[in-house]
Amino acid sequence: MRQWALHRRTVSVFEIANIREWRGHDVVDAEGHKIGELEAVYVDTSTDLPSFGTILVGLPTRHRLVFVPLNQATVGPGYLKVAYDRKQVKDAPSIDTDGELPAGDEEAVFRHYGLAYQPGANGERLLARR
């Protein structure tokens, strides 16, 4: 694991294979504002590497899961920091807490973050929950 000093605190770049261990931990934005809790990890089906996470947000009676890219994410003591603003993440496409991302909605998730979307050659899904 690599480390560097950032504003007098040590922050680690997580090993991508260990991201699943962070489920249930707080997720914060680049400024340190809490967004919610990491609920699940979605992998890129072509590489089987973590690509997006879902974050549990909302009021206790109206929870939902929003998607956030895990590229450039770092970890600190008890939290995962993503490279996106809290508002942008909370405005991201979402699913119900017991829902599944429909294949037809994948492109909207990527587009929300300005990321390129390329499904499989035969139209296969790009993301799979692990």
GROMACS .gro file of C-alpha atoms in nm:
model
  130
    1MET     CA    1   0.000   0.000   0.000
    2ARG     CA    2   0.136   0.343  -0.095
    3GLN     CA    3   0.103   0.638   0.141
    4TRP     CA    4   0.156   1.012   0.121
    5ALA     CA    5   0.105   1.311   0.345
    6LEU     CA    6  -0.198   1.522   0.264
    7HIS     CA    7  -0.277   1.823   0.482
    8ARG     CA    8  -0.067   1.676   0.765
    9ARG     CA    9  -0.257   1.348   0.761
   10THR     CA   10  -0.144   1.024   0.612
   11VAL     CA   11  -0.383   0.884   0.354
   12SER     CA   12  -0.342   0.547   0.184
   13VAL     CA   13  -0.419   0.443  -0.169
   14PHE     CA   14  -0.612   0.119  -0.122
   15GLU     CA   15  -0.522  -0.200  -0.293
   16ILE     CA   16  -0.811  -0.246  -0.533
   17ALA     CA   17  -0.857  -0.612  -0.435
   18ASN     CA   18  -0.929  -0.509  -0.073
   19ILE     CA   19  -1.213  -0.264  -0.151
   20ARG     CA   20  -1.478  -0.526  -0.068
   21GLU     CA   21  -1.355  -0.517   0.294
   22TRP     CA   22  -1.469  -0.155   0.315
   23ARG     CA   23  -1.842  -0.235   0.289
   24GLY     CA   24  -2.029  -0.067   0.573
   25HIS     CA   25  -1.766   0.205   0.619
   26ASP     CA   26  -1.837   0.574   0.572
   27VAL     CA   27  -1.781   0.724   0.228
   28VAL     CA   28  -1.674   1.088   0.214
   29ASP     CA   29  -1.622   1.330  -0.072
   30ALA     CA   30  -1.297   1.502  -0.167
   31GLU     CA   31  -1.360   1.769   0.100
   32GLY     CA   32  -1.426   1.511   0.373
   33HIS     CA   33  -1.806   1.554   0.386
   34LYS     CA   34  -1.987   1.230   0.464
   35ILE     CA   35  -2.199   1.096   0.178
   36GLY     CA   36  -2.317   0.766   0.328
   37GLU     CA   37  -2.201   0.406   0.375
   38LEU     CA   38  -2.044   0.178   0.115
   39GLU     CA   39  -2.304  -0.092   0.052
   40ALA     CA   40  -2.175  -0.291  -0.247
   41VAL     CA   41  -1.901  -0.308  -0.505
   42TYR     CA   42  -1.965  -0.343  -0.879
   43VAL     CA   43  -1.687  -0.485  -1.094
   44ASP     CA   44  -1.605  -0.428  -1.460
   45THR     CA   45  -1.714  -0.755  -1.621
   46SER     CA   46  -1.428  -0.747  -1.871
   47THR     CA   47  -1.155  -0.723  -1.604
   48ASP     CA   48  -1.332  -0.837  -1.284
   49LEU     CA   49  -1.182  -0.532  -1.109
   50PRO     CA   50  -1.388  -0.302  -0.884
   51SER     CA   51  -1.526  -0.013  -1.086
   52PHE     CA   52  -1.820   0.142  -0.898
   53GLY     CA   53  -1.958   0.131  -0.548
   54THR     CA   54  -2.308   0.189  -0.421
   55ILE     CA   55  -2.355   0.418  -0.125
   56LEU     CA   56  -2.650   0.400   0.111
   57VAL     CA   57  -2.799   0.751   0.135
   58GLY     CA   58  -3.126   0.913   0.236
   59LEU     CA   59  -3.353   0.924   0.535
   60PRO     CA   60  -3.414   0.609   0.742
   61THR     CA   61  -3.757   0.563   0.586
   62ARG     CA   62  -3.639   0.643   0.232
   63HIS     CA   63  -3.295   0.488   0.183
   64ARG     CA   64  -3.161   0.439  -0.167
   65LEU     CA   65  -2.834   0.334  -0.324
   66VAL     CA   66  -2.639   0.577  -0.544
   67PHE     CA   67  -2.351   0.483  -0.770
   68VAL     CA   68  -2.001   0.633  -0.750
   69PRO     CA   69  -1.683   0.546  -0.945
   70LEU     CA   70  -1.405   0.399  -0.733
   71ASN     CA   71  -1.127   0.534  -0.953
   72GLN     CA   72  -0.899   0.763  -0.754
   73ALA     CA   73  -1.058   0.656  -0.423
   74THR     CA   74  -0.838   0.659  -0.112
   75VAL     CA   75  -0.884   0.526   0.238
   76GLY     CA   76  -0.831   0.685   0.574
   77PRO     CA   77  -0.900   0.571   0.929
   78GLY     CA   78  -1.248   0.416   0.896
   79TYR     CA   79  -1.355   0.588   0.573
   80LEU     CA   80  -1.331   0.567   0.197
   81LYS     CA   81  -1.275   0.898   0.019
   82VAL     CA   82  -1.402   0.930  -0.338
   83ALA     CA   83  -1.286   1.189  -0.588
   84TYR     CA   84  -1.636   1.328  -0.648
   85ASP     CA   85  -1.837   1.602  -0.480
   86ARG     CA   86  -2.109   1.501  -0.232
   87LYS     CA   87  -2.383   1.672  -0.432
   88GLN     CA   88  -2.279   1.506  -0.757
   89VAL     CA   89  -2.281   1.165  -0.587
   90LYS     CA   90  -2.618   1.219  -0.420
   91ASP     CA   91  -2.763   1.330  -0.757
   92ALA     CA   92  -2.629   1.016  -0.930
   93PRO     CA   93  -2.859   0.747  -1.068
   94SER     CA   94  -2.990   0.530  -0.786
   95ILE     CA   95  -3.169   0.204  -0.714
   96ASP     CA   96  -3.381   0.081  -0.425
   97THR     CA   97  -3.192  -0.084  -0.140
   98ASP     CA   98  -3.317  -0.424  -0.258
   99GLY     CA   99  -3.290  -0.336  -0.627
  100GLU     CA  100  -3.055  -0.425  -0.908
  101LEU     CA  101  -2.913  -0.190  -1.171
  102PRO     CA  102  -3.097  -0.264  -1.498
  103ALA     CA  103  -2.860  -0.321  -1.791
  104GLY     CA  104  -3.029  -0.038  -1.979
  105ASP     CA  105  -2.944   0.210  -1.701
  106GLU     CA  106  -2.570   0.145  -1.692
  107GLU     CA  107  -2.488   0.410  -1.949
  108ALA     CA  108  -2.665   0.680  -1.742
  109VAL     CA  109  -2.441   0.601  -1.444
  110PHE     CA  110  -2.127   0.648  -1.651
  111ARG     CA  111  -2.264   0.959  -1.825
  112HIS     CA  112  -2.347   1.122  -1.488
  113TYR     CA  113  -1.975   1.121  -1.406
  114GLY     CA  114  -1.857   1.209  -1.757
  115LEU     CA  115  -1.706   0.863  -1.809
  116ALA     CA  116  -1.699   0.671  -2.136
  117TYR     CA  117  -1.935   0.375  -2.157
  118GLN     CA  118  -1.864   0.076  -2.379
  119PRO     CA  119  -2.076  -0.238  -2.331
  120GLY     CA  120  -1.947  -0.578  -2.440
  121ALA     CA  121  -1.923  -0.665  -2.810
  122ASN     CA  122  -2.258  -0.844  -2.797
  123GLY     CA  123  -2.421  -0.585  -2.571
  124GLU     CA  124  -2.316  -0.759  -2.247
  125ARG     CA  125  -2.338  -0.569  -1.921
  126LEU     CA  126  -2.032  -0.374  -1.817
  127LEU     CA  127  -2.103  -0.382  -1.442
  128ALA     CA  128  -2.175  -0.676  -1.212
  129ARG     CA  129  -2.236  -0.669  -0.838
  130ARG     CA  130  -1.993  -0.870  -0.625
   0.00000   0.00000   0.00000
